[in-house]
């Protein structure tokens, strides 16, 4: 059962709840995100400035964007650009207009989907429910559409499959699918 997020979040709450842990993990090299989280230099700087304005201090060194592993992640993002843009479009079509950082959230989720582990781990979040909260706040229609609590990455790709993509589904329905556990198994 998914947890409903019934409260309105302020900008500071968004930063504290979602962005501070992601940035902390990014600084520690624990995400699959490319340089600047995939937001570009300007987007990244805007986020850091907002965090500082909310008195949330993080230590990101400029050189941390240039590590070889992050460059590899950037190469993967470049190679899979059309897939990335499909994911971003899907998310932004369902974005909450009241949320401050929906476009940033769409970009990091799309970049995170190019990783190999569970999406919440590849984004550097402390637990899966935090990722569910991100969907609930930034992309409420996507959140409520996942009413069978499918793994989030799989759920996004299933939406792309249903609109003509060819990503995960090899069966006409989930109940007949021999990879059911990969979509609905626990994400531990
Ligand atoms: S269980 Fe099979 S049919 Fe259902 S979303 Fe996963 S891959 Fe697609």
JSON list of C-alpha atoms and ligand atoms in Angstrom, two decimals:
[
{"chain": "A", "resi": 1, "resn": "UNK", "atom": "CA", "xyz": [0.00, 0.00, 0.00]},
{"chain": "A", "resi": 2, "resn": "UNK", "atom": "CA", "xyz": [1.38, 3.40, -0.96]},
{"chain": "A", "resi": 3, "resn": "UNK", "atom": "CA", "xyz": [1.49, 6.25, 1.53]},
{"chain": "A", "resi": 4, "resn": "UNK", "atom": "CA", "xyz": [-0.53, 9.31, 0.54]},
{"chain": "A", "resi": 5, "resn": "UNK", "atom": "CA", "xyz": [1.13, 12.66, 1.01]},
{"chain": "A", "resi": 6, "resn": "UNK", "atom": "CA", "xyz": [-1.77, 14.87, 1.93]},
{"chain": "A", "resi": 7, "resn": "UNK", "atom": "CA", "xyz": [0.17, 17.93, 3.08]},
{"chain": "A", "resi": 8, "resn": "UNK", "atom": "CA", "xyz": [1.39, 20.85, 1.04]},
{"chain": "A", "resi": 9, "resn": "UNK", "atom": "CA", "xyz": [5.15, 21.19, 1.07]},
{"chain": "A", "resi": 10, "resn": "UNK", "atom": "CA", "xyz": [6.94, 24.51, 1.23]},
{"chain": "A", "resi": 11, "resn": "UNK", "atom": "CA", "xyz": [10.09, 25.13, -0.77]},
{"chain": "A", "resi": 12, "resn": "UNK", "atom": "CA", "xyz": [12.19, 24.58, 2.37]},
{"chain": "A", "resi": 13, "resn": "UNK", "atom": "CA", "xyz": [10.42, 21.31, 3.12]},
{"chain": "A", "resi": 14, "resn": "UNK", "atom": "CA", "xyz": [11.03, 20.11, -0.43]},
{"chain": "A", "resi": 15, "resn": "UNK", "atom": "CA", "xyz": [14.69, 20.95, -0.06]},
{"chain": "A", "resi": 16, "resn": "UNK", "atom": "CA", "xyz": [15.04, 19.28, 3.33]},
{"chain": "A", "resi": 17, "resn": "UNK", "atom": "CA", "xyz": [13.05, 16.18, 2.57]},
{"chain": "A", "resi": 18, "resn": "UNK", "atom": "CA", "xyz": [14.14, 15.41, -0.97]},
{"chain": "A", "resi": 19, "resn": "UNK", "atom": "CA", "xyz": [17.05, 17.44, -2.23]},
{"chain": "A", "resi": 20, "resn": "UNK", "atom": "CA", "xyz": [19.36, 17.52, 0.77]},
{"chain": "A", "resi": 21, "resn": "UNK", "atom": "CA", "xyz": [19.64, 13.70, 0.99]},
{"chain": "A", "resi": 22, "resn": "UNK", "atom": "CA", "xyz": [20.11, 13.37, -2.76]},
{"chain": "A", "resi": 23, "resn": "UNK", "atom": "CA", "xyz": [22.87, 15.98, -2.76]},
{"chain": "A", "resi": 24, "resn": "UNK", "atom": "CA", "xyz": [24.49, 14.45, 0.29]},
{"chain": "A", "resi": 25, "resn": "UNK", "atom": "CA", "xyz": [24.66, 11.08, -1.47]},
{"chain": "A", "resi": 26, "resn": "UNK", "atom": "CA", "xyz": [25.83, 12.71, -4.69]},
{"chain": "A", "resi": 27, "resn": "UNK", "atom": "CA", "xyz": [28.71, 14.37, -2.82]},
{"chain": "A", "resi": 28, "resn": "UNK", "atom": "CA", "xyz": [29.62, 10.99, -1.32]},
{"chain": "A", "resi": 29, "resn": "UNK", "atom": "CA", "xyz": [29.60, 9.33, -4.77]},
{"chain": "A", "resi": 30, "resn": "UNK", "atom": "CA", "xyz": [26.62, 7.15, -3.93]},
{"chain": "A", "resi": 31, "resn": "UNK", "atom": "CA", "xyz": [24.32, 7.97, -6.84]},
{"chain": "A", "resi": 32, "resn": "UNK", "atom": "CA", "xyz": [24.35, 7.19, -10.56]},
{"chain": "A", "resi": 33, "resn": "UNK", "atom": "CA", "xyz": [23.71, 10.82, -11.40]},
{"chain": "A", "resi": 34, "resn": "UNK", "atom": "CA", "xyz": [25.98, 12.58, -13.90]},
{"chain": "A", "resi": 35, "resn": "UNK", "atom": "CA", "xyz": [27.82, 15.86, -13.22]},
{"chain": "A", "resi": 36, "resn": "UNK", "atom": "CA", "xyz": [25.57, 18.56, -11.77]},
{"chain": "A", "resi": 37, "resn": "UNK", "atom": "CA", "xyz": [22.92, 15.90, -11.05]},
{"chain": "A", "resi": 38, "resn": "UNK", "atom": "CA", "xyz": [22.05, 16.12, -14.76]},
{"chain": "A", "resi": 39, "resn": "UNK", "atom": "CA", "xyz": [20.62, 19.61, -14.19]},
{"chain": "A", "resi": 40, "resn": "UNK", "atom": "CA", "xyz": [23.41, 21.49, -15.92]},
{"chain": "A", "resi": 41, "resn": "UNK", "atom": "CA", "xyz": [25.70, 23.91, -14.15]},
{"chain": "A", "resi": 42, "resn": "UNK", "atom": "CA", "xyz": [23.03, 26.64, -13.90]},
{"chain": "A", "resi": 43, "resn": "UNK", "atom": "CA", "xyz": [20.35, 24.32, -12.54]},
{"chain": "A", "resi": 44, "resn": "UNK", "atom": "CA", "xyz": [22.73, 22.84, -10.02]},
{"chain": "A", "resi": 45, "resn": "UNK", "atom": "CA", "xyz": [23.89, 26.26, -8.84]},
{"chain": "A", "resi": 46, "resn": "UNK", "atom": "CA", "xyz": [20.28, 27.41, -8.48]},
{"chain": "A", "resi": 47, "resn": "UNK", "atom": "CA", "xyz": [19.56, 24.41, -6.28]},
{"chain": "A", "resi": 48, "resn": "UNK", "atom": "CA", "xyz": [22.64, 25.00, -4.12]},
{"chain": "A", "resi": 49, "resn": "UNK", "atom": "CA", "xyz": [21.73, 28.68, -3.77]},
{"chain": "A", "resi": 50, "resn": "UNK", "atom": "CA", "xyz": [18.20, 27.79, -2.65]},
{"chain": "A", "resi": 51, "resn": "UNK", "atom": "CA", "xyz": [19.57, 25.30, -0.12]},
{"chain": "A", "resi": 52, "resn": "UNK", "atom": "CA", "xyz": [21.91, 27.92, 1.31]},
{"chain": "A", "resi": 53, "resn": "UNK", "atom": "CA", "xyz": [19.03, 30.43, 1.48]},
{"chain": "A", "resi": 54, "resn": "UNK", "atom": "CA", "xyz": [17.10, 27.85, 3.51]},
{"chain": "A", "resi": 55, "resn": "UNK", "atom": "CA", "xyz": [20.11, 27.40, 5.83]},
{"chain": "A", "resi": 56, "resn": "UNK", "atom": "CA", "xyz": [20.79, 23.86, 4.62]},
{"chain": "A", "resi": 57, "resn": "UNK", "atom": "CA", "xyz": [24.55, 23.58, 4.29]},
{"chain": "A", "resi": 58, "resn": "UNK", "atom": "CA", "xyz": [26.08, 20.96, 2.01]},
{"chain": "A", "resi": 59, "resn": "UNK", "atom": "CA", "xyz": [29.67, 20.52, 0.99]},
{"chain": "A", "resi": 60, "resn": "UNK", "atom": "CA", "xyz": [29.98, 19.94, -2.73]},
{"chain": "A", "resi": 61, "resn": "UNK", "atom": "CA", "xyz": [33.42, 20.62, -4.09]},
{"chain": "A", "resi": 62, "resn": "UNK", "atom": "CA", "xyz": [33.62, 21.94, -7.66]},
{"chain": "A", "resi": 63, "resn": "UNK", "atom": "CA", "xyz": [36.03, 19.12, -8.64]},
{"chain": "A", "resi": 64, "resn": "UNK", "atom": "CA", "xyz": [33.51, 16.49, -7.63]},
{"chain": "A", "resi": 65, "resn": "UNK", "atom": "CA", "xyz": [31.72, 16.90, -10.95]},
{"chain": "A", "resi": 66, "resn": "UNK", "atom": "CA", "xyz": [34.80, 15.87, -12.91]},
{"chain": "A", "resi": 67, "resn": "UNK", "atom": "CA", "xyz": [35.34, 12.37, -11.57]},
{"chain": "A", "resi": 68, "resn": "UNK", "atom": "CA", "xyz": [35.77, 9.58, -14.17]},
{"chain": "A", "resi": 69, "resn": "UNK", "atom": "CA", "xyz": [32.71, 7.70, -12.97]},
{"chain": "A", "resi": 70, "resn": "UNK", "atom": "CA", "xyz": [30.54, 10.79, -13.33]},
{"chain": "A", "resi": 71, "resn": "UNK", "atom": "CA", "xyz": [31.89, 11.28, -16.83]},
{"chain": "A", "resi": 72, "resn": "UNK", "atom": "CA", "xyz": [30.87, 7.70, -17.62]},
{"chain": "A", "resi": 73, "resn": "UNK", "atom": "CA", "xyz": [27.40, 8.49, -16.30]},
{"chain": "A", "resi": 74, "resn": "UNK", "atom": "CA", "xyz": [27.30, 11.54, -18.56]},
{"chain": "A", "resi": 75, "resn": "UNK", "atom": "CA", "xyz": [28.29, 9.40, -21.55]},
{"chain": "A", "resi": 76, "resn": "UNK", "atom": "CA", "xyz": [25.42, 7.01, -20.76]},
{"chain": "A", "resi": 77, "resn": "UNK", "atom": "CA", "xyz": [22.99, 9.94, -20.51]},
{"chain": "A", "resi": 78, "resn": "UNK", "atom": "CA", "xyz": [24.22, 11.23, -23.88]},
{"chain": "A", "resi": 79, "resn": "UNK", "atom": "CA", "xyz": [23.90, 7.82, -25.53]},
{"chain": "A", "resi": 80, "resn": "UNK", "atom": "CA", "xyz": [20.37, 7.27, -24.22]},
{"chain": "A", "resi": 81, "resn": "UNK", "atom": "CA", "xyz": [19.14, 10.80, -24.76]},
{"chain": "A", "resi": 82, "resn": "UNK", "atom": "CA", "xyz": [15.89, 9.90, -26.55]},
{"chain": "A", "resi": 83, "resn": "UNK", "atom": "CA", "xyz": [14.91, 7.47, -23.79]},
{"chain": "A", "resi": 84, "resn": "UNK", "atom": "CA", "xyz": [15.76, 10.12, -21.21]},
{"chain": "A", "resi": 85, "resn": "UNK", "atom": "CA", "xyz": [13.61, 12.70, -22.97]},
{"chain": "A", "resi": 86, "resn": "UNK", "atom": "CA", "xyz": [10.68, 10.27, -23.15]},
{"chain": "A", "resi": 87, "resn": "UNK", "atom": "CA", "xyz": [10.89, 9.78, -19.39]},
{"chain": "A", "resi": 88, "resn": "UNK", "atom": "CA", "xyz": [11.16, 13.52, -18.72]},
{"chain": "A", "resi": 89, "resn": "UNK", "atom": "CA", "xyz": [8.16, 14.21, -20.98]},
{"chain": "A", "resi": 90, "resn": "UNK", "atom": "CA", "xyz": [6.08, 11.53, -19.27]},
{"chain": "A", "resi": 91, "resn": "UNK", "atom": "CA", "xyz": [6.86, 13.00, -15.87]},
{"chain": "A", "resi": 92, "resn": "UNK", "atom": "CA", "xyz": [6.37, 16.63, -16.85]},
{"chain": "A", "resi": 93, "resn": "UNK", "atom": "CA", "xyz": [2.99, 15.83, -18.43]},
{"chain": "A", "resi": 94, "resn": "UNK", "atom": "CA", "xyz": [1.97, 14.76, -14.92]},
{"chain": "A", "resi": 95, "resn": "UNK", "atom": "CA", "xyz": [3.79, 17.41, -12.87]},
{"chain": "A", "resi": 96, "resn": "UNK", "atom": "CA", "xyz": [2.32, 19.21, -9.89]},
{"chain": "A", "resi": 97, "resn": "UNK", "atom": "CA", "xyz": [2.23, 22.93, -10.84]},
{"chain": "A", "resi": 98, "resn": "UNK", "atom": "CA", "xyz": [2.57, 23.91, -7.16]},
{"chain": "A", "resi": 99, "resn": "UNK", "atom": "CA", "xyz": [5.85, 22.05, -6.68]},
{"chain": "A", "resi": 100, "resn": "UNK", "atom": "CA", "xyz": [8.98, 24.18, -6.93]},
{"chain": "A", "resi": 101, "resn": "UNK", "atom": "CA", "xyz": [11.40, 21.65, -8.38]},
{"chain": "A", "resi": 102, "resn": "UNK", "atom": "CA", "xyz": [9.26, 19.36, -10.56]},
{"chain": "A", "resi": 103, "resn": "UNK", "atom": "CA", "xyz": [11.44, 19.82, -13.64]},
{"chain": "A", "resi": 104, "resn": "UNK", "atom": "CA", "xyz": [14.57, 19.07, -11.63]},
{"chain": "A", "resi": 105, "resn": "UNK", "atom": "CA", "xyz": [12.87, 16.01, -10.14]},
{"chain": "A", "resi": 106, "resn": "UNK", "atom": "CA", "xyz": [11.89, 14.78, -13.62]},
{"chain": "A", "resi": 107, "resn": "UNK", "atom": "CA", "xyz": [15.47, 15.11, -14.81]},
{"chain": "A", "resi": 108, "resn": "UNK", "atom": "CA", "xyz": [17.10, 13.30, -11.92]},
{"chain": "A", "resi": 109, "resn": "UNK", "atom": "CA", "xyz": [14.50, 10.52, -11.99]},
{"chain": "A", "resi": 110, "resn": "UNK", "atom": "CA", "xyz": [15.10, 10.05, -15.72]},
{"chain": "A", "resi": 111, "resn": "UNK", "atom": "CA", "xyz": [18.88, 9.97, -15.17]},
{"chain": "A", "resi": 112, "resn": "UNK", "atom": "CA", "xyz": [18.41, 7.59, -12.24]},
{"chain": "A", "resi": 113, "resn": "UNK", "atom": "CA", "xyz": [16.39, 5.23, -14.44]},
{"chain": "A", "resi": 114, "resn": "UNK", "atom": "CA", "xyz": [19.54, 4.65, -16.50]},
{"chain": "A", "resi": 115, "resn": "UNK", "atom": "CA", "xyz": [21.20, 3.00, -13.49]},
{"chain": "A", "resi": 116, "resn": "UNK", "atom": "CA", "xyz": [21.08, -0.71, -12.67]},
{"chain": "A", "resi": 117, "resn": "UNK", "atom": "CA", "xyz": [19.94, -0.76, -9.06]},
{"chain": "A", "resi": 118, "resn": "UNK", "atom": "CA", "xyz": [16.59, 0.14, -7.55]},
{"chain": "A", "resi": 119, "resn": "UNK", "atom": "CA", "xyz": [15.73, 3.70, -8.46]},
{"chain": "A", "resi": 120, "resn": "UNK", "atom": "CA", "xyz": [15.65, 4.96, -4.86]},
{"chain": "A", "resi": 121, "resn": "UNK", "atom": "CA", "xyz": [19.17, 3.59, -4.32]},
{"chain": "A", "resi": 122, "resn": "UNK", "atom": "CA", "xyz": [20.54, 5.03, -7.54]},
{"chain": "A", "resi": 123, "resn": "UNK", "atom": "CA", "xyz": [19.17, 8.46, -6.58]},
{"chain": "A", "resi": 124, "resn": "UNK", "atom": "CA", "xyz": [20.85, 8.22, -3.19]},
{"chain": "A", "resi": 125, "resn": "UNK", "atom": "CA", "xyz": [17.65, 8.30, -1.17]},
{"chain": "A", "resi": 126, "resn": "UNK", "atom": "CA", "xyz": [17.68, 6.70, 2.28]},
{"chain": "A", "resi": 127, "resn": "UNK", "atom": "CA", "xyz": [14.66, 4.43, 1.64]},
{"chain": "A", "resi": 128, "resn": "UNK", "atom": "CA", "xyz": [12.06, 3.57, -0.99]},
{"chain": "A", "resi": 129, "resn": "UNK", "atom": "CA", "xyz": [9.18, 5.43, 0.75]},
{"chain": "A", "resi": 130, "resn": "UNK", "atom": "CA", "xyz": [11.09, 8.69, 0.22]},
{"chain": "A", "resi": 131, "resn": "UNK", "atom": "CA", "xyz": [10.98, 8.06, -3.52]},
{"chain": "A", "resi": 132, "resn": "UNK", "atom": "CA", "xyz": [7.25, 7.36, -3.28]},
{"chain": "A", "resi": 133, "resn": "UNK", "atom": "CA", "xyz": [6.88, 10.74, -1.55]},
{"chain": "A", "resi": 134, "resn": "UNK", "atom": "CA", "xyz": [8.77, 12.39, -4.42]},
{"chain": "A", "resi": 135, "resn": "UNK", "atom": "CA", "xyz": [6.30, 10.91, -6.89]},
{"chain": "A", "resi": 136, "resn": "UNK", "atom": "CA", "xyz": [3.36, 11.86, -4.66]},
{"chain": "A", "resi": 137, "resn": "UNK", "atom": "CA", "xyz": [4.45, 15.48, -4.45]},
{"chain": "A", "resi": 138, "resn": "UNK", "atom": "CA", "xyz": [5.96, 16.19, -7.85]},
{"chain": "A", "resi": 139, "resn": "UNK", "atom": "CA", "xyz": [3.98, 13.80, -10.05]},
{"chain": "A", "resi": 140, "resn": "UNK", "atom": "CA", "xyz": [0.70, 13.04, -8.26]},
{"chain": "A", "resi": 141, "resn": "UNK", "atom": "CA", "xyz": [-1.05, 11.44, -11.24]},
{"chain": "A", "resi": 142, "resn": "UNK", "atom": "CA", "xyz": [1.85, 9.02, -11.69]},
{"chain": "A", "resi": 143, "resn": "UNK", "atom": "CA", "xyz": [1.81, 8.30, -7.97]},
{"chain": "A", "resi": 144, "resn": "UNK", "atom": "CA", "xyz": [-1.89, 7.50, -7.86]},
{"chain": "A", "resi": 145, "resn": "UNK", "atom": "CA", "xyz": [-1.69, 5.51, -11.10]},
{"chain": "A", "resi": 146, "resn": "UNK", "atom": "CA", "xyz": [0.74, 3.06, -9.50]},
{"chain": "A", "resi": 147, "resn": "UNK", "atom": "CA", "xyz": [-2.02, 1.59, -7.35]},
{"chain": "A", "resi": 148, "resn": "UNK", "atom": "CA", "xyz": [-0.47, -1.91, -7.34]},
{"chain": "A", "resi": 149, "resn": "UNK", "atom": "CA", "xyz": [2.77, -0.56, -5.88]},
{"chain": "A", "resi": 150, "resn": "UNK", "atom": "CA", "xyz": [4.90, -1.61, -8.82]},
{"chain": "A", "resi": 151, "resn": "UNK", "atom": "CA", "xyz": [8.60, -0.86, -8.67]},
{"chain": "A", "resi": 152, "resn": "UNK", "atom": "CA", "xyz": [8.86, 2.77, -9.69]},
{"chain": "A", "resi": 153, "resn": "UNK", "atom": "CA", "xyz": [11.33, 2.40, -12.52]},
{"chain": "A", "resi": 154, "resn": "UNK", "atom": "CA", "xyz": [9.33, -0.46, -13.98]},
{"chain": "A", "resi": 155, "resn": "UNK", "atom": "CA", "xyz": [6.14, 1.52, -13.61]},
{"chain": "A", "resi": 156, "resn": "UNK", "atom": "CA", "xyz": [7.55, 4.42, -15.64]},
{"chain": "A", "resi": 157, "resn": "UNK", "atom": "CA", "xyz": [8.77, 2.15, -18.40]},
{"chain": "A", "resi": 158, "resn": "UNK", "atom": "CA", "xyz": [5.43, 0.37, -18.47]},
{"chain": "A", "resi": 159, "resn": "UNK", "atom": "CA", "xyz": [3.78, 3.74, -19.14]},
{"chain": "A", "resi": 160, "resn": "UNK", "atom": "CA", "xyz": [6.17, 4.24, -22.05]},
{"chain": "A", "resi": 161, "resn": "UNK", "atom": "CA", "xyz": [5.36, 0.73, -23.32]},
{"chain": "A", "resi": 162, "resn": "UNK", "atom": "CA", "xyz": [1.67, 1.56, -23.26]},
{"chain": "A", "resi": 163, "resn": "UNK", "atom": "CA", "xyz": [2.20, 4.61, -25.42]},
{"chain": "A", "resi": 164, "resn": "UNK", "atom": "CA", "xyz": [4.06, 2.68, -28.09]},
{"chain": "A", "resi": 165, "resn": "UNK", "atom": "CA", "xyz": [7.53, 2.26, -26.61]},
{"chain": "A", "resi": 166, "resn": "UNK", "atom": "CA", "xyz": [9.26, -1.10, -26.45]},
{"chain": "A", "resi": 167, "resn": "UNK", "atom": "CA", "xyz": [11.03, -1.19, -23.13]},
{"chain": "A", "resi": 168, "resn": "UNK", "atom": "CA", "xyz": [9.96, -3.84, -20.62]},
{"chain": "A", "resi": 169, "resn": "UNK", "atom": "CA", "xyz": [6.72, -5.59, -21.50]},
{"chain": "A", "resi": 170, "resn": "UNK", "atom": "CA", "xyz": [6.87, -8.89, -23.35]},
{"chain": "A", "resi": 171, "resn": "UNK", "atom": "CA", "xyz": [3.44, -10.12, -22.25]},
{"chain": "A", "resi": 172, "resn": "UNK", "atom": "CA", "xyz": [-0.09, -8.81, -22.93]},
{"chain": "A", "resi": 173, "resn": "UNK", "atom": "CA", "xyz": [-0.81, -8.45, -19.22]},
{"chain": "A", "resi": 174, "resn": "UNK", "atom": "CA", "xyz": [1.13, -8.46, -15.97]},
{"chain": "A", "resi": 175, "resn": "UNK", "atom": "CA", "xyz": [-0.72, -11.50, -14.66]},
{"chain": "A", "resi": 176, "resn": "UNK", "atom": "CA", "xyz": [0.56, -13.57, -17.60]},
{"chain": "A", "resi": 177, "resn": "UNK", "atom": "CA", "xyz": [4.10, -12.25, -17.49]},
{"chain": "A", "resi": 178, "resn": "UNK", "atom": "CA", "xyz": [7.06, -14.42, -16.51]},
{"chain": "A", "resi": 179, "resn": "UNK", "atom": "CA", "xyz": [9.02, -11.41, -15.22]},
{"chain": "A", "resi": 180, "resn": "UNK", "atom": "CA", "xyz": [6.28, -10.39, -12.81]},
{"chain": "A", "resi": 181, "resn": "UNK", "atom": "CA", "xyz": [8.64, -10.43, -9.81]},
{"chain": "A", "resi": 182, "resn": "UNK", "atom": "CA", "xyz": [10.99, -7.97, -11.52]},
{"chain": "A", "resi": 183, "resn": "UNK", "atom": "CA", "xyz": [8.15, -5.45, -11.64]},
{"chain": "A", "resi": 184, "resn": "UNK", "atom": "CA", "xyz": [6.30, -6.14, -8.42]},
{"chain": "A", "resi": 185, "resn": "UNK", "atom": "CA", "xyz": [8.83, -7.76, -6.08]},
{"chain": "A", "resi": 186, "resn": "UNK", "atom": "CA", "xyz": [9.96, -5.90, -2.97]},
{"chain": "A", "resi": 187, "resn": "UNK", "atom": "CA", "xyz": [12.65, -3.26, -3.53]},
{"chain": "A", "resi": 188, "resn": "UNK", "atom": "CA", "xyz": [15.02, -3.96, -0.69]},
{"chain": "B", "resi": 1, "resn": "LIG", "atom": "S1", "xyz": [4.96, -7.71, -15.21]},
{"chain": "B", "resi": 1, "resn": "LIG", "atom": "FE1", "xyz": [5.45, -8.02, -17.38]},
{"chain": "B", "resi": 1, "resn": "LIG", "atom": "S2", "xyz": [3.71, -7.12, -18.50]},
{"chain": "B", "resi": 1, "resn": "LIG", "atom": "FE2", "xyz": [3.64, -6.29, -16.38]},
{"chain": "B", "resi": 1, "resn": "LIG", "atom": "S3", "xyz": [4.79, -4.36, -16.49]},
{"chain": "B", "resi": 1, "resn": "LIG", "atom": "FE3", "xyz": [6.24, -5.97, -15.87]},
{"chain": "B", "resi": 1, "resn": "LIG", "atom": "S4", "xyz": [7.18, -6.64, -17.83]},
{"chain": "B", "resi": 1, "resn": "LIG", "atom": "FE4", "xyz": [5.29, -5.51, -18.36]}
]
